[in-house]
mmCIF file of C-alpha atoms in Angstrom:
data_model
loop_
_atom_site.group_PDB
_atom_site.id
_atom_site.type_symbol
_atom_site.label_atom_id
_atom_site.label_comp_id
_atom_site.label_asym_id
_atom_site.label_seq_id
_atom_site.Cartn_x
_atom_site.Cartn_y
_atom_site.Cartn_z
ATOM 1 C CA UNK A 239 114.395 102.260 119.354
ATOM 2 C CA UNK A 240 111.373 101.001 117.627
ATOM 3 C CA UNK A 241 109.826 98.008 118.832
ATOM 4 C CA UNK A 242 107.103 98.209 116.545
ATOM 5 C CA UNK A 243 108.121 98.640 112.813
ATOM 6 C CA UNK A 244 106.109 98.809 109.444
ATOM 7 C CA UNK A 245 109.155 99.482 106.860
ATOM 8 C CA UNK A 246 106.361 100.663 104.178
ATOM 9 C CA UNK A 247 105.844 103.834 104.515
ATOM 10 C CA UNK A 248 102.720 103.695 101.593
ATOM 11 C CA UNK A 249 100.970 100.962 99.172
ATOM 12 C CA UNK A 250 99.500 101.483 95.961
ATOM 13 C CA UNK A 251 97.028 98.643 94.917
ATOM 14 C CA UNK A 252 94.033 98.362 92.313
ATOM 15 C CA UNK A 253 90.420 97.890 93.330
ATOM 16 C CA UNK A 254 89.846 94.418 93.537
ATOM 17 C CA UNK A 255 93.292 92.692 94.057
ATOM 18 C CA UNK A 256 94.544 91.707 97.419
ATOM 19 C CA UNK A 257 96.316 94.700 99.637
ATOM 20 C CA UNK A 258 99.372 92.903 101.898
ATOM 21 C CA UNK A 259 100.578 95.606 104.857
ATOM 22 C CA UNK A 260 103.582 94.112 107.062
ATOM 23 C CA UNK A 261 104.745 95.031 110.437
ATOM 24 C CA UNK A 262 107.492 93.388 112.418
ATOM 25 C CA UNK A 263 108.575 93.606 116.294
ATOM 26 C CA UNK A 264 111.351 93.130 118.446
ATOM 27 C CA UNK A 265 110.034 92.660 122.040
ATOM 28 C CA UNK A 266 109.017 89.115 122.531
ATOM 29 C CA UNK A 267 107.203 90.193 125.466
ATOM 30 C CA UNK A 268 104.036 91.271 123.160
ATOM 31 C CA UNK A 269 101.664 88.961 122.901
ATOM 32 C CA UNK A 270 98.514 90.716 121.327
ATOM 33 C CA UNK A 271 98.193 92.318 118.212
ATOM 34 C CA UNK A 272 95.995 94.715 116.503
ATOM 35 C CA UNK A 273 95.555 97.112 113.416
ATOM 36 C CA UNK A 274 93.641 100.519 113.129
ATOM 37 C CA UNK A 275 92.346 102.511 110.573
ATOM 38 C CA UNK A 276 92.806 106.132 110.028
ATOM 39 C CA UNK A 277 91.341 108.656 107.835
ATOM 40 C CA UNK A 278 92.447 112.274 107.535
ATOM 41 C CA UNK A 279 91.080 114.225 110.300
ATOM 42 C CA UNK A 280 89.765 111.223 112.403
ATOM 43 C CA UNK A 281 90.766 109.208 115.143
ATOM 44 C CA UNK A 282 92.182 105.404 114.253
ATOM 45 C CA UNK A 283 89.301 103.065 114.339
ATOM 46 C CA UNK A 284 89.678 99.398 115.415
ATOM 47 C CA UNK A 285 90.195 96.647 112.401
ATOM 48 C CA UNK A 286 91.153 93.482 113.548
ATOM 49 C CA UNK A 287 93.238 92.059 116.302
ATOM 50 C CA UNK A 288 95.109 88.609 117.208
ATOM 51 C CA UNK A 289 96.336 87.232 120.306
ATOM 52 C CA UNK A 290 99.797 85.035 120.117
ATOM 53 C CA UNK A 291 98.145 82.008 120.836
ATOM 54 C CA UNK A 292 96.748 82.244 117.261
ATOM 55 C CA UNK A 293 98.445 82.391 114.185
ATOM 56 C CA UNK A 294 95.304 83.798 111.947
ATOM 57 C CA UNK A 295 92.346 85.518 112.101
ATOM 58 C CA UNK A 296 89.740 86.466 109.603
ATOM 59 C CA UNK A 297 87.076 89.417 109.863
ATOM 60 C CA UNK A 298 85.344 89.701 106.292
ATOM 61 C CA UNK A 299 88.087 90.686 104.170
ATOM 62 C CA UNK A 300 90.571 91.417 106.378
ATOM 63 C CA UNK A 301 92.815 88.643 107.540
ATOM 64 C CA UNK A 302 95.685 88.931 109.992
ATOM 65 C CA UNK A 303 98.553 86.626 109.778
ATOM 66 C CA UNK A 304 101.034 86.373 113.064
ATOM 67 C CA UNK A 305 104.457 84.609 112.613
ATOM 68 C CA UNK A 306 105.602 84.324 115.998
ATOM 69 C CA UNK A 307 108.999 83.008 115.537
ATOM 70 C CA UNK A 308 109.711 85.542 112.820
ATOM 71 C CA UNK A 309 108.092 88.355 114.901
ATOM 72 C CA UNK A 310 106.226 89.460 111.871
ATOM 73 C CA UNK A 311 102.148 89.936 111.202
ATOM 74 C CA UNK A 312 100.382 90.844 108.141
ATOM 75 C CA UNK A 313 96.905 92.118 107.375
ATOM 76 C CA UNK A 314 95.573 90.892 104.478
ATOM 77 C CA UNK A 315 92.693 92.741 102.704
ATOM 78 C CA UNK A 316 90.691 90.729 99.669
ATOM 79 C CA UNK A 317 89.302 92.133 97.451
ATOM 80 C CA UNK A 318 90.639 95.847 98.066
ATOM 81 C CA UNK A 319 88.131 98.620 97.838
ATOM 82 C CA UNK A 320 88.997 102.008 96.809
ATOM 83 C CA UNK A 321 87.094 102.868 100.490
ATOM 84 C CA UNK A 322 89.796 100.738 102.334
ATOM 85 C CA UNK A 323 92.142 103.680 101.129
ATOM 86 C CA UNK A 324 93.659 105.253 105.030
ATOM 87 C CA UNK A 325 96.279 105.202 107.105
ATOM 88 C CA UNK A 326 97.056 101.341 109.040
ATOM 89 C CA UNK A 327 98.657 101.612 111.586
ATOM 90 C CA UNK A 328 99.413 97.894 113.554
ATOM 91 C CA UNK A 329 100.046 97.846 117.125
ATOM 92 C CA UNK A 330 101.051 95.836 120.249
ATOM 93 C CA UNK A 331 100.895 94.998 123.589
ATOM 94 C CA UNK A 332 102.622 92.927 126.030
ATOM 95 C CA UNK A 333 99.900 90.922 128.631
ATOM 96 C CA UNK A 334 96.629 90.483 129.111
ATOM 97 C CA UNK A 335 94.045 93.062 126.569
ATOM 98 C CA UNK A 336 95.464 95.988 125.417
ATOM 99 C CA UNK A 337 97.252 97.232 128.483
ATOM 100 C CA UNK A 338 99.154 99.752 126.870
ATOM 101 C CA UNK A 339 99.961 99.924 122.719
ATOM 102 C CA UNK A 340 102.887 100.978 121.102
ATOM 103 C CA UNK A 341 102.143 101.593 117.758
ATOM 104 C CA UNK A 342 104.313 101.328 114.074
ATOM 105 C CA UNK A 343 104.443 104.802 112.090
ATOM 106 C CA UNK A 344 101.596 103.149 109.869
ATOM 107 C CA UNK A 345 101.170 102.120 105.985
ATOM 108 C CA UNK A 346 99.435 104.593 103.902
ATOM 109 C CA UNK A 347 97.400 102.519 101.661
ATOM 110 C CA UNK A 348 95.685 103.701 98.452
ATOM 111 C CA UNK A 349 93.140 101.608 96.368
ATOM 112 C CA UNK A 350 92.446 103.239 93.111
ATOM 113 C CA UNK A 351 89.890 102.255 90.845
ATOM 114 C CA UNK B 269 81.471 100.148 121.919
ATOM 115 C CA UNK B 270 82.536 103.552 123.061
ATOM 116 C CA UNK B 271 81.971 107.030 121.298
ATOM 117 C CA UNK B 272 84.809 109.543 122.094
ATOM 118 C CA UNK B 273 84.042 112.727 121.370
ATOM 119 C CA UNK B 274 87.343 115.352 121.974
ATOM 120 C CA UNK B 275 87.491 118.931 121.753
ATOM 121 C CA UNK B 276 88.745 121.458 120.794
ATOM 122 C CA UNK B 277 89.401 119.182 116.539
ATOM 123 C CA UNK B 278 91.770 121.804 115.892
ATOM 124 C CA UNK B 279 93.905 125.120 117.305
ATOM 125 C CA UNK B 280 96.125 127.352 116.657
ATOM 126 C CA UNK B 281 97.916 128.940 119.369
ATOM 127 C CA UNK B 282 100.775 131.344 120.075
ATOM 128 C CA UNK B 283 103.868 130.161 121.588
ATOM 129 C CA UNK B 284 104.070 130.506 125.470
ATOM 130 C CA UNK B 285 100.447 129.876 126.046
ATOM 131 C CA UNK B 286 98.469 126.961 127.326
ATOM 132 C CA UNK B 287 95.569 124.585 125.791
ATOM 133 C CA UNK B 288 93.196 122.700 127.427
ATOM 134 C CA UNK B 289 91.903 119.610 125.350
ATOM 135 C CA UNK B 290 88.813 117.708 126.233
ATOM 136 C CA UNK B 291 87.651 114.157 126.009
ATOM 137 C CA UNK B 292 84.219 112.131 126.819
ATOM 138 C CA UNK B 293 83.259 108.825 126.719
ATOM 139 C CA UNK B 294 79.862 108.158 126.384
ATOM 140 C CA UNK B 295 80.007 104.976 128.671
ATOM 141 C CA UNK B 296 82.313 103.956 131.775
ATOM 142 C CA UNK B 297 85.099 103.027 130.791
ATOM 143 C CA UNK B 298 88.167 101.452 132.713
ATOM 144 C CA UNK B 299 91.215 102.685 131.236
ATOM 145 C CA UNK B 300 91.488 106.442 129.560
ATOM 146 C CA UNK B 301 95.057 107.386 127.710
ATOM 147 C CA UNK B 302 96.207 110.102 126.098
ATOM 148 C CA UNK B 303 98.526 109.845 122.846
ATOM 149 C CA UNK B 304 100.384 112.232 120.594
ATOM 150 C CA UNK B 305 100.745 111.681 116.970
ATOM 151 C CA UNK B 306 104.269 114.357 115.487
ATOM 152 C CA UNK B 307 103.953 114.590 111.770
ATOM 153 C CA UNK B 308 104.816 111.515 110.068
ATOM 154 C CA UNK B 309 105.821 109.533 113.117
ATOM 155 C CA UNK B 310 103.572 106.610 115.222
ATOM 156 C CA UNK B 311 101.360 107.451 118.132
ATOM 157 C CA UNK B 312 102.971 107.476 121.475
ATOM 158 C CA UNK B 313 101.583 107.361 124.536
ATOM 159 C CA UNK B 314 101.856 110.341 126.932
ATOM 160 C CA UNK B 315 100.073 109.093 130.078
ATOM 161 C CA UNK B 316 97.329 106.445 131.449
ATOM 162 C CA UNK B 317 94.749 108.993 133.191
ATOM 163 C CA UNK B 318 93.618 107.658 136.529
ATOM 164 C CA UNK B 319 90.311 108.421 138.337
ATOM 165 C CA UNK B 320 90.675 110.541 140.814
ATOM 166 C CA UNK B 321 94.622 110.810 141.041
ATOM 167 C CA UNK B 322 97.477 111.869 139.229
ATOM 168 C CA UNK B 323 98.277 110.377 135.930
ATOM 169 C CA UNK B 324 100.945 107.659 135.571
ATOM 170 C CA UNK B 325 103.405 110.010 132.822
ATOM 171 C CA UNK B 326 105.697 107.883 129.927
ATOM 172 C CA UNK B 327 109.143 108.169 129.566
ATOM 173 C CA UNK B 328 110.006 111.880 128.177
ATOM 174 C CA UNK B 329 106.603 113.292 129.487
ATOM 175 C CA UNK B 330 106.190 115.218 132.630
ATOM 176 C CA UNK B 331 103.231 116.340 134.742
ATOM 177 C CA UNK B 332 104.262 120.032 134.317
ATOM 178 C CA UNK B 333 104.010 119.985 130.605
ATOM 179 C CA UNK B 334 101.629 117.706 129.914
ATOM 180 C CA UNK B 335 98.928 118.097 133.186
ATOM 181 C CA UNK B 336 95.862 115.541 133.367
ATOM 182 C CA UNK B 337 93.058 115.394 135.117
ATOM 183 C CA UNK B 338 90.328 112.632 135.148
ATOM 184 C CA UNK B 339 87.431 113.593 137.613
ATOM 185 C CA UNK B 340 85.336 110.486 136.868
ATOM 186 C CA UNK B 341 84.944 107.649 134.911
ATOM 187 C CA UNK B 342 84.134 109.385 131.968
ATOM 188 C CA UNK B 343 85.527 112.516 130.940
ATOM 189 C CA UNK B 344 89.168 113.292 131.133
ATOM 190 C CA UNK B 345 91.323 116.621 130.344
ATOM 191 C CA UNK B 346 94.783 117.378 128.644
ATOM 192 C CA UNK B 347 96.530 120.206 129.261
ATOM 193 C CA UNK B 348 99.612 121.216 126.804
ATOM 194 C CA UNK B 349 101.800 123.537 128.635
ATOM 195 C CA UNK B 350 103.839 126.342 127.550
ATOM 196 C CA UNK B 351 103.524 125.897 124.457
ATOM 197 C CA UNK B 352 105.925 125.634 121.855
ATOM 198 C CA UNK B 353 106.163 124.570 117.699
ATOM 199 C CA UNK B 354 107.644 121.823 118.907
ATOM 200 C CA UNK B 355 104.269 120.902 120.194
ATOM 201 C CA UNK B 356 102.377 120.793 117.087
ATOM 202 C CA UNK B 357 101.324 117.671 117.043
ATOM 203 C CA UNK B 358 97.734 115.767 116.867
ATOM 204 C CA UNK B 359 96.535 114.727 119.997
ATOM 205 C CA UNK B 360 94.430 111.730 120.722
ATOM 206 C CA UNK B 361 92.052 110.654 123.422
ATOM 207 C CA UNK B 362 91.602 106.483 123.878
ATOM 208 C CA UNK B 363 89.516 104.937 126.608
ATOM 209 C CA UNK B 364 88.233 101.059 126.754
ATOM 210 C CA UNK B 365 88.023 98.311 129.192
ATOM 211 C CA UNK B 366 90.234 95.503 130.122
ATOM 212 C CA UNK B 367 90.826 93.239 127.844
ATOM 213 C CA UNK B 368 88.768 94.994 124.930
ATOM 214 C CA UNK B 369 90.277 96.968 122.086
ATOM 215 C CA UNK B 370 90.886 100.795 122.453
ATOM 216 C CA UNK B 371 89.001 103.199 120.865
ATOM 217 C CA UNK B 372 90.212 106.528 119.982
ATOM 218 C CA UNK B 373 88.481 110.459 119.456
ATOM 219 C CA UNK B 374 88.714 112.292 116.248
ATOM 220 C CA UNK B 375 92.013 113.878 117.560
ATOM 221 C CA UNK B 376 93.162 117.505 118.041
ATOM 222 C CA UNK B 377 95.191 119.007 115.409
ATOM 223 C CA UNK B 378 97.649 121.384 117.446
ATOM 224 C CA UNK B 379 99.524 124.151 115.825
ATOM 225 C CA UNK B 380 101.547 126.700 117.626
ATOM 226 C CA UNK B 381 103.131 129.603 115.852
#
């Protein structure tokens, strides 16, 4: 049973429009959010993260959007870069931090030029 | 920050045989975990890696396959057991402190034949 789900598998998008990657969950006990970055042959690397008491935050050009009630977030990315092109994967947690993550099967999201 | 650096970045091993995979944090951290990534599936978590006791295992992961040490603060080992293709999976190292994001190594790509 996944309780974290992102229901695109991949994203193709052109440099310079806006990239939209989804993920929705089903335990209401989660109540921090956050989205890594992969490349081939590296670890995820930390993005952006939002706690439930928030229903946006912005880093640069990313922007995460949290609708509580629908259990859904988005990351936004403006203006995509063909360098933004990995693996997101968005994850959760339930109390305080991180405690421990479970993570969707991640986007794969390609900017081309 | 932390830096992660996890070794061996790649193996290939026969079935029946063991690997060792190591991880070190270049500053103390609180909290060390160990996740598994199968192809084309989401990271799960196999076990939180305590200092200086035995490692608190996930559902579907057991101490005899999956053995852990953690010796200090900093450096932690995973051992895959008995290998089989099953296995072959990539296997990450994360470490961070409470209430901070994760970070994760590059990852161990694990192939058994």
């Amino acid at each position: 049973d996944q309780q974290v789900k992102q229901n695109s598998p991949s994203l193709s998008v052109q440099e310079g429009r806006i990239s939209i990657l989804n993920c929705d969950y089903t335990n209401s006990m989660f109540d921090y959010f956050l989205w890594y970055k992969k490349y081939p042959a590296e670890g995820p690397t930390f993005l952006i993260s939002i706690s439930s008491i928030k229903d946006k935050n912005e880093d640069g050009r990313f922007t995460v959007f949290l609708n509580k009630s629908a259990k859904h977030l988005s990351l936004h990315i403006v203006p995509s870069q063909p360098g933004d092109s990995a693996v997101y994967f968005c994850a959760a947690s339930g109390g305080s931090g991180y405690s421990t993550l479970t993570f969707g099967k991640g986007t794969m999201l390609l900017v081309s030029p | 920050s932390a830096v992660i650096s996890q070794k061996p970045s790649r193996d290939i091993c026969q079935r029946g045989t063991s690997l060792t995979i190591q991880c070190q944090v270049d500053s103390q951290v609180t909290m060390m975990f160990w996740y598994r990534q199968q192809p084309g599936q989401s990271l799960t978590l196999i076990a939180t890696a305590n200092q200086g006791s035995e490692a608190t295992y996930e559902s579907g992961f057991v101490i005899d396959k999956f053995p852990i040490s953690r010796p200090n603060l900093t450096f932690s080992t995973l051992t895959v057991s008995n290998m089989s293709p099953e296995d072959s999976s990539i296997y990450l190292c994360s470490a961070g402190r409470p209430n901070e994001k994760l970070f994760f190594g590059s990852g161990t790509q694990l192939s058994v034949l």
